[in-house]
Short mmCIF file of C-alpha atoms and ligand atoms in Angstrom, two decimals:
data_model
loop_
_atom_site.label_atom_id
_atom_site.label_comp_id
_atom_site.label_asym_id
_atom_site.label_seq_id
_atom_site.Cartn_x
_atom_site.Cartn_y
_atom_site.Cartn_z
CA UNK Z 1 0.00 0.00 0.00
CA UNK Z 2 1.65 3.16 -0.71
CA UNK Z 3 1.58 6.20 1.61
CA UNK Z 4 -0.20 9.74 0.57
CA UNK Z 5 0.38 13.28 2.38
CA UNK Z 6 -2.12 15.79 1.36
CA UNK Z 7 -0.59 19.23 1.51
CA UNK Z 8 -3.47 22.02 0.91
CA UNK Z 9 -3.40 25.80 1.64
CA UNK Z 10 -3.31 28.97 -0.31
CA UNK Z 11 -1.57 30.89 -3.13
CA UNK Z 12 2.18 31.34 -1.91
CA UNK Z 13 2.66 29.68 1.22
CA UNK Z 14 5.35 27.79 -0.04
CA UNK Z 15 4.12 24.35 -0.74
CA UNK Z 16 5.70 23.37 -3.45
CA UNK Z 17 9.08 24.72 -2.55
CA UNK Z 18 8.62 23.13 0.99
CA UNK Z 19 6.84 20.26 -0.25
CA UNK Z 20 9.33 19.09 -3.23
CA UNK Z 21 12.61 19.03 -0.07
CA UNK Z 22 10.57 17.00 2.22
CA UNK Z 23 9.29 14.61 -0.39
CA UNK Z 24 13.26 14.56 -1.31
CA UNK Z 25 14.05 14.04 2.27
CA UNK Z 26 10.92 11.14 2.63
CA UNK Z 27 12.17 9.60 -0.70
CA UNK Z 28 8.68 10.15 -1.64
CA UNK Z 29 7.08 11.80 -5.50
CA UNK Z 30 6.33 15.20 -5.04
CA UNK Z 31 3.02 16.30 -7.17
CA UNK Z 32 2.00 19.99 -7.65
CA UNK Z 33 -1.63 19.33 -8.60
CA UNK Z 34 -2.00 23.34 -9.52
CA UNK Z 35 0.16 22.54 -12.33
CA UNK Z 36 -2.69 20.71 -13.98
CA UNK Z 37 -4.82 23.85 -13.99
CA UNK Z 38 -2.43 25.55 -15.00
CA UNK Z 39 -2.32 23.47 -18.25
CA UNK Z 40 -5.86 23.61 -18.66
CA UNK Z 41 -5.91 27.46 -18.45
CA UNK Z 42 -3.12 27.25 -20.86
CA UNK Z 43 -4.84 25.25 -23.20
CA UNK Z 44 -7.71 27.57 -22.96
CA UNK Z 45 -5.78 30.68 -23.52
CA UNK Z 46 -4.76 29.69 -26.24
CA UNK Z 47 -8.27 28.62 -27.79
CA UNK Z 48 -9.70 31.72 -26.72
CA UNK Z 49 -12.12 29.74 -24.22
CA UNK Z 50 -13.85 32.08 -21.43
CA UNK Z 51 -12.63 30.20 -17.99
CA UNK Z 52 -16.31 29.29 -16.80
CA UNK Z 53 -18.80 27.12 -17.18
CA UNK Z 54 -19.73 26.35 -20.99
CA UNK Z 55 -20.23 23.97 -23.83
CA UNK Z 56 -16.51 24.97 -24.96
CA UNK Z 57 -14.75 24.52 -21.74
CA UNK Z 58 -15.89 20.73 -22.37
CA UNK Z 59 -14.90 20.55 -25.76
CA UNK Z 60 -11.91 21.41 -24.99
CA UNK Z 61 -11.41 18.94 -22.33
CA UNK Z 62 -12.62 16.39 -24.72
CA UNK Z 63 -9.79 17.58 -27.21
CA UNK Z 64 -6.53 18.03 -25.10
CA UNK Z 65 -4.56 15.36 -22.95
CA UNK Z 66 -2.76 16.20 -19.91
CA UNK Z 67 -0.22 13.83 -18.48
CA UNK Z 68 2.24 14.46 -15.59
CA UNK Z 69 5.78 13.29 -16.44
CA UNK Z 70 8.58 13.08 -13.82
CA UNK Z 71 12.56 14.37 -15.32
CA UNK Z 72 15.67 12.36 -14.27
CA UNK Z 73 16.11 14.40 -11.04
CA UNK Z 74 12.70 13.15 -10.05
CA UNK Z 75 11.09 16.77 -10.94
CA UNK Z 76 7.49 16.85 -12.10
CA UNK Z 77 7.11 17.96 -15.90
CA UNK Z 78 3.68 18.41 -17.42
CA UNK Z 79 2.27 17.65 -20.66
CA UNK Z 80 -0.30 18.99 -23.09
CA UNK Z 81 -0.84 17.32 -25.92
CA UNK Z 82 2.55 15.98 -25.31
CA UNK Z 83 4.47 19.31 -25.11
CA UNK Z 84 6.32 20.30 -21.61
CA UNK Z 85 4.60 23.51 -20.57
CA UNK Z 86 5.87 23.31 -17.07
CA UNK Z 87 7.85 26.52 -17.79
CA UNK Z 88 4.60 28.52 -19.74
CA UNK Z 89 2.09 27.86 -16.63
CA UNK Z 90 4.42 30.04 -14.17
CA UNK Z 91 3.60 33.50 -15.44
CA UNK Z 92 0.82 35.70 -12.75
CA UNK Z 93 -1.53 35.89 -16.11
CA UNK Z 94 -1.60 31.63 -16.02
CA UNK Z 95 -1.64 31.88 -12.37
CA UNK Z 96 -5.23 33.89 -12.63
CA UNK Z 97 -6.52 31.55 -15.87
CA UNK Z 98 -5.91 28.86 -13.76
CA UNK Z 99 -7.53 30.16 -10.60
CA UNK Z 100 -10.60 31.26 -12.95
CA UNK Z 101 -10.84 27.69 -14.55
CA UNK Z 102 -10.28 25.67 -11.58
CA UNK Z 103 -13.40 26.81 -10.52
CA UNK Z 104 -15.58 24.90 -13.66
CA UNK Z 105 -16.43 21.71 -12.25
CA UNK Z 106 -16.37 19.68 -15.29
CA UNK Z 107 -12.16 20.78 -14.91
CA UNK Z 108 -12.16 19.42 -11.25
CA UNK Z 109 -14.40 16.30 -12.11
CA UNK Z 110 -11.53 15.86 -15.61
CA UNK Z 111 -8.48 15.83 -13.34
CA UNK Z 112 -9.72 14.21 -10.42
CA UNK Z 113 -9.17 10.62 -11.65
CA UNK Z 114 -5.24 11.59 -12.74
CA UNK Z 115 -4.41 12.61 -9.30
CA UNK Z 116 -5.99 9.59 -7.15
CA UNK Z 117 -4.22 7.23 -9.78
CA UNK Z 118 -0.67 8.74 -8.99
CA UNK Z 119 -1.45 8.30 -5.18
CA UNK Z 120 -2.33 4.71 -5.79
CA UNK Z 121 0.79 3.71 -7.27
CA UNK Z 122 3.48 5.78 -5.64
CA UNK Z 123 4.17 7.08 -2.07
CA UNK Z 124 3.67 11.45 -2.52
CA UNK Z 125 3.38 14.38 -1.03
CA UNK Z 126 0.58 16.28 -3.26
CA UNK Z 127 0.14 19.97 -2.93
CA UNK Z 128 -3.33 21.34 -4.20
CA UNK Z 129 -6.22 23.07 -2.64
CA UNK Z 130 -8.85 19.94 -2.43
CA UNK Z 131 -6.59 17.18 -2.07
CA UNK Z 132 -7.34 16.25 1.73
CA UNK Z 133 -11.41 17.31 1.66
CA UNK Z 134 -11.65 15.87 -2.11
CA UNK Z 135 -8.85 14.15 -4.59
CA UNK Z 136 -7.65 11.84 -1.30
CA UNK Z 137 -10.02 12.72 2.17
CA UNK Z 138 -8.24 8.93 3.27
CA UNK Z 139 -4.30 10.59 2.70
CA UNK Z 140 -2.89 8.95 5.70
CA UNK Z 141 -1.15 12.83 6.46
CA UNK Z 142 -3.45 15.97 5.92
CA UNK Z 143 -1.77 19.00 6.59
CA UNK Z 144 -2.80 22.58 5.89
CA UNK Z 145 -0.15 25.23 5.53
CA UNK Z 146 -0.73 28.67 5.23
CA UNK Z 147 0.93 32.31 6.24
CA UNK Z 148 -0.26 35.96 5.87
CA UNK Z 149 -1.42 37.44 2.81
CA UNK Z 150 1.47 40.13 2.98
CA UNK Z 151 4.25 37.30 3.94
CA UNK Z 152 2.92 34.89 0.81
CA UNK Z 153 3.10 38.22 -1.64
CA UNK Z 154 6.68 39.22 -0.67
CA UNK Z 155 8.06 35.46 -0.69
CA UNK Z 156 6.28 35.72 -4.54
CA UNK Z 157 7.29 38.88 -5.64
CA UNK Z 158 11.06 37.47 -4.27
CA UNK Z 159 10.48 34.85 -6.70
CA UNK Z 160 8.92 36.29 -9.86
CA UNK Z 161 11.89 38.94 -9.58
CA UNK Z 162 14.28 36.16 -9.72
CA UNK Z 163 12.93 35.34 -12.88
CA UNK Z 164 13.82 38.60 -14.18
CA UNK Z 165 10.29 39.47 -13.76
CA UNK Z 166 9.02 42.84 -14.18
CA UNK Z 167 5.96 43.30 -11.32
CA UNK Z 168 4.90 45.45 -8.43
CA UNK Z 169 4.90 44.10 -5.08
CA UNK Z 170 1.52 45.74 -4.56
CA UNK Z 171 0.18 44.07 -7.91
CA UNK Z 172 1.12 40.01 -6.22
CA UNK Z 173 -0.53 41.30 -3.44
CA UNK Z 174 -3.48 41.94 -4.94
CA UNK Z 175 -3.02 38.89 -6.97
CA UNK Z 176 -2.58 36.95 -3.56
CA UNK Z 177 -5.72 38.62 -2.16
CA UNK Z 178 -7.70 38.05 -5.45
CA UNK Z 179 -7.00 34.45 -5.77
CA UNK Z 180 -7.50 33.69 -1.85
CA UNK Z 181 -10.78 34.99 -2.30
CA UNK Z 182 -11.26 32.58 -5.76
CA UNK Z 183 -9.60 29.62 -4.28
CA UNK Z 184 -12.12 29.60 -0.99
CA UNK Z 185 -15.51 30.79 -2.05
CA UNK Z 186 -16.26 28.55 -5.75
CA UNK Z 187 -19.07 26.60 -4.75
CA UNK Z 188 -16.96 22.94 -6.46
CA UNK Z 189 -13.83 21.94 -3.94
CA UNK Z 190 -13.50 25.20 -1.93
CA UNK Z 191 -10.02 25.73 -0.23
CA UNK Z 192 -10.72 24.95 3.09
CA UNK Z 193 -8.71 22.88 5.92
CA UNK Z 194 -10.08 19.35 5.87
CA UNK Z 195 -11.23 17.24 8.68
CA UNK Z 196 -8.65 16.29 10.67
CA UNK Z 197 -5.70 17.74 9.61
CA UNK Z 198 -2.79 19.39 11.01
CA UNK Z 199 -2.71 23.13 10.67
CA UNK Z 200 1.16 24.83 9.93
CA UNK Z 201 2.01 28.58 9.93
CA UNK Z 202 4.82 29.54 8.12
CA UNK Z 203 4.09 33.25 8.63
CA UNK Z 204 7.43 33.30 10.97
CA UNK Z 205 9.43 30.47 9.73
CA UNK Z 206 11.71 30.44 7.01
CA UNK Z 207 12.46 28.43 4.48
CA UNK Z 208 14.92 25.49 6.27
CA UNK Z 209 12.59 26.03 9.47
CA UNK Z 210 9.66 24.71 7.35
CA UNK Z 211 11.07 22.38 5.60
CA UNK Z 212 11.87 20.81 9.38
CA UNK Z 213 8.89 21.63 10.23
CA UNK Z 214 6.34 19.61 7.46
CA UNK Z 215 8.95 16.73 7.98
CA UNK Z 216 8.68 16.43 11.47
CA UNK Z 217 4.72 16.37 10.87
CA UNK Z 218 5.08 13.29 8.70
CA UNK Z 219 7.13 11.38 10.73
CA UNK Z 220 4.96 11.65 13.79
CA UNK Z 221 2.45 11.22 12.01
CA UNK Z 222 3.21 8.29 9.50
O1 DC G 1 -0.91 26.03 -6.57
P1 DC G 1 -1.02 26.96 -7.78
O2 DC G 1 -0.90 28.42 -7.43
O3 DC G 1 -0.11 26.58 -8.88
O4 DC G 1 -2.52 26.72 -8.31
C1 DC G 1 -3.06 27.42 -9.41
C2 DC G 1 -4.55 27.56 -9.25
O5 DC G 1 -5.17 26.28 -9.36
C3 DC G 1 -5.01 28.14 -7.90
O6 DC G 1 -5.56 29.42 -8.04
C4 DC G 1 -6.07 27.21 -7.39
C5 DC G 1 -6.15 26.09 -8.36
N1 DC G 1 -5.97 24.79 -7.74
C6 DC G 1 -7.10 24.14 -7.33
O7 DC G 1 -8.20 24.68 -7.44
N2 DC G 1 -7.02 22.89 -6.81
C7 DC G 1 -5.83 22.29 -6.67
N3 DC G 1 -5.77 21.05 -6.17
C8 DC G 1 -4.65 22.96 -7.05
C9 DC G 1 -4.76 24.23 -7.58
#
């Protein structure tokens, strides 16, 4: 039987980061389930599809294939239509698309069976927003991790300027604020902490001390 951790919380609080050196650490898969929206608001994008509910949002999930690929160092690549987008999904306008379009249900119900079949087959940490109230309520390790708005928009804006990214710290944060709001009132999969799991505040931890801190969780808790 392999071992799932779900990992849900907002925009920015460092899942992925955190979650991809403890699932090193584990010797567990790490999956970023956003990534998949991501693709799909990619793949509408480009077809000029509105990100809500409609005839052509399910045409063109009848029309595209999404797979999730992992590289030789064990890093997640994803695939539409067979091409790696995994660098193409990380710009703030496919962050927005993808918060618009994870809202359409008939996107949540489409990816829903890709992500339980991963957790059947491999041990993984998978970050999302739904994955311990929806995609895997029986993950043997829920864990919600969040920190403040203003703490997840500055660790962002770090990041996108790293990039060479040209944005306004005050533009993530209203992107941070936007999508917060998005992620936890659509009526399919709201974010919200799911029963019985184990709340983490990264607000005043940084980076290593969170990384201890998720692992630690685990191991009690595995
Ligand atoms: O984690 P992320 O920022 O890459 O996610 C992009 C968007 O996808 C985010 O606004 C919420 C949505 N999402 C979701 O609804 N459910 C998931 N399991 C993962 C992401």
């Amino acid at each position: 039987m392999s071992i799932a951790i779900a990992l849900d919380g907002p925009a920015g609080a460092g899942k992925s980061t955190i979650a991809k050196r403890a699932a090193k650490a584990l010797d567990f898969i790490y999956v970023d389930t956003g990534a998949l929206y991501r693709t799909i608001g990619l793949a509408a994008s480009r077809k000029g599809v509105e990100p809500k509910p409609s005839k052509e949002v399910e045409n063109l999930l009848s029309e595209i294939t999404v797979d999730l690929t992992f590289n030789d160092s064990g890093d997640q690549v994803v695939l539409l239509n067979g091409e790696d987008v995994s660098g193409l999904i990380r710009t703030p306008e496919a962050s927005m698309m993808a918060s618009k379009i994870s809202a359409v249900p008939t996107v949540r119900a489409y990816l829903l069976d890709l992500q339980r079949n991963i957790a059947k087959t491999h041990n993984v940490i998978m970050d999302g927003r739904d994955i311990g109230t929806v995609v895997l309520p029986d993950a043997k390790v829920k864990i919600f991790l969040s920190a403040s708005p203003e703490a997840r928009a500055e660790r962002r804006y770090k990041e996108l300027c790293e990039k060479g990214m040209d944005v306004k710290y005050e533009d993530v944060l209203s992107d941070v604020i936007t999508r917060d709001y998005n992620d936890t009132h659509r009526e399919t999969a709201p974010l919200k902490p799911a029963n019985g799991c184990i709340m983490v505040d990264t607000t005043d931890l940084d980076f290593e001390q969170s990384v201890e801190k998720i692992i630690s969780v685990i191991k009690e808790n595995i």
